[in-house]
Short mmCIF file of C-alpha atoms in Angstrom, two decimals:
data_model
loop_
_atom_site.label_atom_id
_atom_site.label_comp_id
_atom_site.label_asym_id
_atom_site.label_seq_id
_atom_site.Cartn_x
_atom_site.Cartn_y
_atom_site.Cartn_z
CA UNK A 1 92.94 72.79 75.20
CA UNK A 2 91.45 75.86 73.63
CA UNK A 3 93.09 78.17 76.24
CA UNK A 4 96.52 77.37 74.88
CA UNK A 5 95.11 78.54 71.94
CA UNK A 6 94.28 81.59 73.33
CA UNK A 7 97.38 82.40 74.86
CA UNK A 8 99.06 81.65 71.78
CA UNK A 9 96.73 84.22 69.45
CA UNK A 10 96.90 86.80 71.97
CA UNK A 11 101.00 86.53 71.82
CA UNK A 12 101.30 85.87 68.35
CA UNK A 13 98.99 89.15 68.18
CA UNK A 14 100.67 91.54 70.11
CA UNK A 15 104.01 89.88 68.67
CA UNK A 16 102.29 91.10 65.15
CA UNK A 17 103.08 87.81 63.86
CA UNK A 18 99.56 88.33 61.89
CA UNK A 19 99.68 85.12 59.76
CA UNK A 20 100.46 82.78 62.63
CA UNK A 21 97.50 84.38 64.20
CA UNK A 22 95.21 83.42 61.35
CA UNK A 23 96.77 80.02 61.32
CA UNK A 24 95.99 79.20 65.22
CA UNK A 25 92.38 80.50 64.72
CA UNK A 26 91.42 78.32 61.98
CA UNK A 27 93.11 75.50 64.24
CA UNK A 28 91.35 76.49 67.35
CA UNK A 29 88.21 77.13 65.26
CA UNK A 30 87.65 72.98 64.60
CA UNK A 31 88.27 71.98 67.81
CA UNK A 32 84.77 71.44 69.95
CA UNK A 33 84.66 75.08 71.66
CA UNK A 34 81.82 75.31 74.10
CA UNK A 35 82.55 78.92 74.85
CA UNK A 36 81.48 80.91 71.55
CA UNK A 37 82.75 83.96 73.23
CA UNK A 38 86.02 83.20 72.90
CA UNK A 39 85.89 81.82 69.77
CA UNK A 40 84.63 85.21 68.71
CA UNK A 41 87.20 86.89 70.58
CA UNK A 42 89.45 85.07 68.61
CA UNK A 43 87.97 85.31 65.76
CA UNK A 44 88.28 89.55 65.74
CA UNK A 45 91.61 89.29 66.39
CA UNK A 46 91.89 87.15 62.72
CA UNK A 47 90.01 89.53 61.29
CA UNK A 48 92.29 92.37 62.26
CA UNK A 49 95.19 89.82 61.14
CA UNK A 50 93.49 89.38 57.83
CA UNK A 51 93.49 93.11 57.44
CA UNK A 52 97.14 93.91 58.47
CA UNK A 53 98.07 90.85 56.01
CA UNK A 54 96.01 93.08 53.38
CA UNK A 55 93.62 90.44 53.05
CA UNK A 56 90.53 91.98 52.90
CA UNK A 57 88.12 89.89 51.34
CA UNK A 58 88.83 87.31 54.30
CA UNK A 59 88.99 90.42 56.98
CA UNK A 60 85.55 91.17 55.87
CA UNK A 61 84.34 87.94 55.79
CA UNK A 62 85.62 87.77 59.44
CA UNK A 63 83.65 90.36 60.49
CA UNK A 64 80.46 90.06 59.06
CA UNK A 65 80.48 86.48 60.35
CA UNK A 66 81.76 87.60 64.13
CA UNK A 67 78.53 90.14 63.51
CA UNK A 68 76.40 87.35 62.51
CA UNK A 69 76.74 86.03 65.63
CA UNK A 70 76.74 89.11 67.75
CA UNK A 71 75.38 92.41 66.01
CA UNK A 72 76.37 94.52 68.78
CA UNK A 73 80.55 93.05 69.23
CA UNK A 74 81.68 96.56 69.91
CA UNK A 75 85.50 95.77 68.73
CA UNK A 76 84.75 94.52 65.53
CA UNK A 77 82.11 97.60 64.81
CA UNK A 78 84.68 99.77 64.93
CA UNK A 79 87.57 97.94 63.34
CA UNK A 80 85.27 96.77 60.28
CA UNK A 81 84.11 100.36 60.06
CA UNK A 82 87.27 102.20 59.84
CA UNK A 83 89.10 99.87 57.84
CA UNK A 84 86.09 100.34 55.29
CA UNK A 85 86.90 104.00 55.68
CA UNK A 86 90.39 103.80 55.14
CA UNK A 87 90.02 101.84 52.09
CA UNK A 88 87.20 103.62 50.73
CA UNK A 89 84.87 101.09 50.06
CA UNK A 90 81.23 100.60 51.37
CA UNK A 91 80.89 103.59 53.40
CA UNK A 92 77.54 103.44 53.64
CA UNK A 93 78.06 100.34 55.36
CA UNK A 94 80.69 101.69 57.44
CA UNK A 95 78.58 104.71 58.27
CA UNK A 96 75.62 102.35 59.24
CA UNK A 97 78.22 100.10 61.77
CA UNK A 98 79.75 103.28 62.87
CA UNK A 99 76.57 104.91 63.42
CA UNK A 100 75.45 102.18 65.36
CA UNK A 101 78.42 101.96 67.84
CA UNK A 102 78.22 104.97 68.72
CA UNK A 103 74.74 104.35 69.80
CA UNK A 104 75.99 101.28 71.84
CA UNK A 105 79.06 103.68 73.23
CA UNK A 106 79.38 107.28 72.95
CA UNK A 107 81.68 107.32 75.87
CA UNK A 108 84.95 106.12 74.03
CA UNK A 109 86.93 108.22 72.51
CA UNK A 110 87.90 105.58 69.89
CA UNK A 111 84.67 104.88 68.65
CA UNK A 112 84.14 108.74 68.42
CA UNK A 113 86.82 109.17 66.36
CA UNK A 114 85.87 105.80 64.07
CA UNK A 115 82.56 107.84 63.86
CA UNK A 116 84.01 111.04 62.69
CA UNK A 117 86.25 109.47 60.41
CA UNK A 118 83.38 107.36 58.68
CA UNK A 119 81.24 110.26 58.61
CA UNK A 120 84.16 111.98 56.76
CA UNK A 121 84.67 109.68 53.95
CA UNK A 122 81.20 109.94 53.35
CA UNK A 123 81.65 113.93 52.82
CA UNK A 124 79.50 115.10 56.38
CA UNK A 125 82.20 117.56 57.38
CA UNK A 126 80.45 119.60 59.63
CA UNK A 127 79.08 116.40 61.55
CA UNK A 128 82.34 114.74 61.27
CA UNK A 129 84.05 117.67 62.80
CA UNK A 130 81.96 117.39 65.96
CA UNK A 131 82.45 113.58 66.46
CA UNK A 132 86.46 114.63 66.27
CA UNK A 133 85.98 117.45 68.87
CA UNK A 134 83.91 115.18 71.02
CA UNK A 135 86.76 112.28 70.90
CA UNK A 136 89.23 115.57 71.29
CA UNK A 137 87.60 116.55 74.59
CA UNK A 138 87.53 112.88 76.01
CA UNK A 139 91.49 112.02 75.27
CA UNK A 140 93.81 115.21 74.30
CA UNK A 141 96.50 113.63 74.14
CA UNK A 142 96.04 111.02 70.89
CA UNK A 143 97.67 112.14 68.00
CA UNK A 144 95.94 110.39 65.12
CA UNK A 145 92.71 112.64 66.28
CA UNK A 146 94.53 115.65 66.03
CA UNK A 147 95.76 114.37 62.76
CA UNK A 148 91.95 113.45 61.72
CA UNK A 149 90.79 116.84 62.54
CA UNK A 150 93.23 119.10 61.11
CA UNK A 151 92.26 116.82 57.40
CA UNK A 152 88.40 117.40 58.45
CA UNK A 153 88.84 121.20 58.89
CA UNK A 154 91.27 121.27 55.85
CA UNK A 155 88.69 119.81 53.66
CA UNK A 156 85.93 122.34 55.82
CA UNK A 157 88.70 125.37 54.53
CA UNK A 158 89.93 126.35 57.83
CA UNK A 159 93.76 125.67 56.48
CA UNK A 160 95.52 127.69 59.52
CA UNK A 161 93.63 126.04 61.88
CA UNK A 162 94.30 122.64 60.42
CA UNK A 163 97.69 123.52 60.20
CA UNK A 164 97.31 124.10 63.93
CA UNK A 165 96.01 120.57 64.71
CA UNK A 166 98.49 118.90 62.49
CA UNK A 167 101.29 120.50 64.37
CA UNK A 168 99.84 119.17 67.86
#
């Protein structure tokens, strides 16, 4: 029974139909699961529905249960991280998460550029700079780190070459 669930989450999902998403999980979430990984698969993906539904008391609550459970779920590290960067709040935590999974994975690019971004909202250009030029070097072609380095080397001074990055 629980894998019709998880077809339906995964579709409703990638359809971005975030609060049917929520809805399933907390459906799927009382019936007898044996298989706590998927509930906890399931679970991040409510907690990224949460936070695209700008519910972030319940995103967080998401999270730090899914980490509860499983300190090292690589997904929700970096999700929970940046969206704590985005919003500003609790870097330190975000720094410690994001900190941590890069320690677990310094091989994805994502997770690099979580780092960097963490590390600048909590004001450590220089370091921040060479998370971004490490995520840079392992996927050119992503725009959003291009983006995220041209505003860490703004706020370093380096305005043309910022201006540079932006325009890539």
């Amino acid at each position: 029974m629980l894998s019709v669930y998880q077809f339906y989450v995964v579709a409703a999902y990638l359809k971005k139909e975030f609060r049917e998403v929520v809805e399933a999980v907390d459906y799927a979430s009382m019936l007898s699961v044996d298989n706590q990984q998927v509930m906890i698969d399931l679970l991040s993906m409510q907690g990224d529905a949460y936070h695209a539904l700008k519910e972030y008391h319940k995103a967080d609550s998401v999270y730090e249960y899914i980490l509860f459970k499983d300190a090292d779920f690589e997904s929700v590290l970096n999700n929970y991280s940046y969206n704590l960067a985005v919003r500003g709040e609790n870097l330190d935590k975000a720094l410690e998460m994001s900190t941590h999974l890069v320690e677990l994975n310094s091989m994805s690019a994502t997770f690099l550029d979580t780092h960097a971004w963490v590390l600048y909202k909590n004001g450590k250009l220089d370091e921040a700079l060479k998370y971004m030029n490490d995520a840079i070097a392992k996927y050119n072609s992503n725009a959003v780190y291009y983006e995220h380095r041209g505003d860490i080397k703004f706020s370093l001074g380096q305005k043309d070459e910022a201006l540079s990055d932006w325009e890539k």
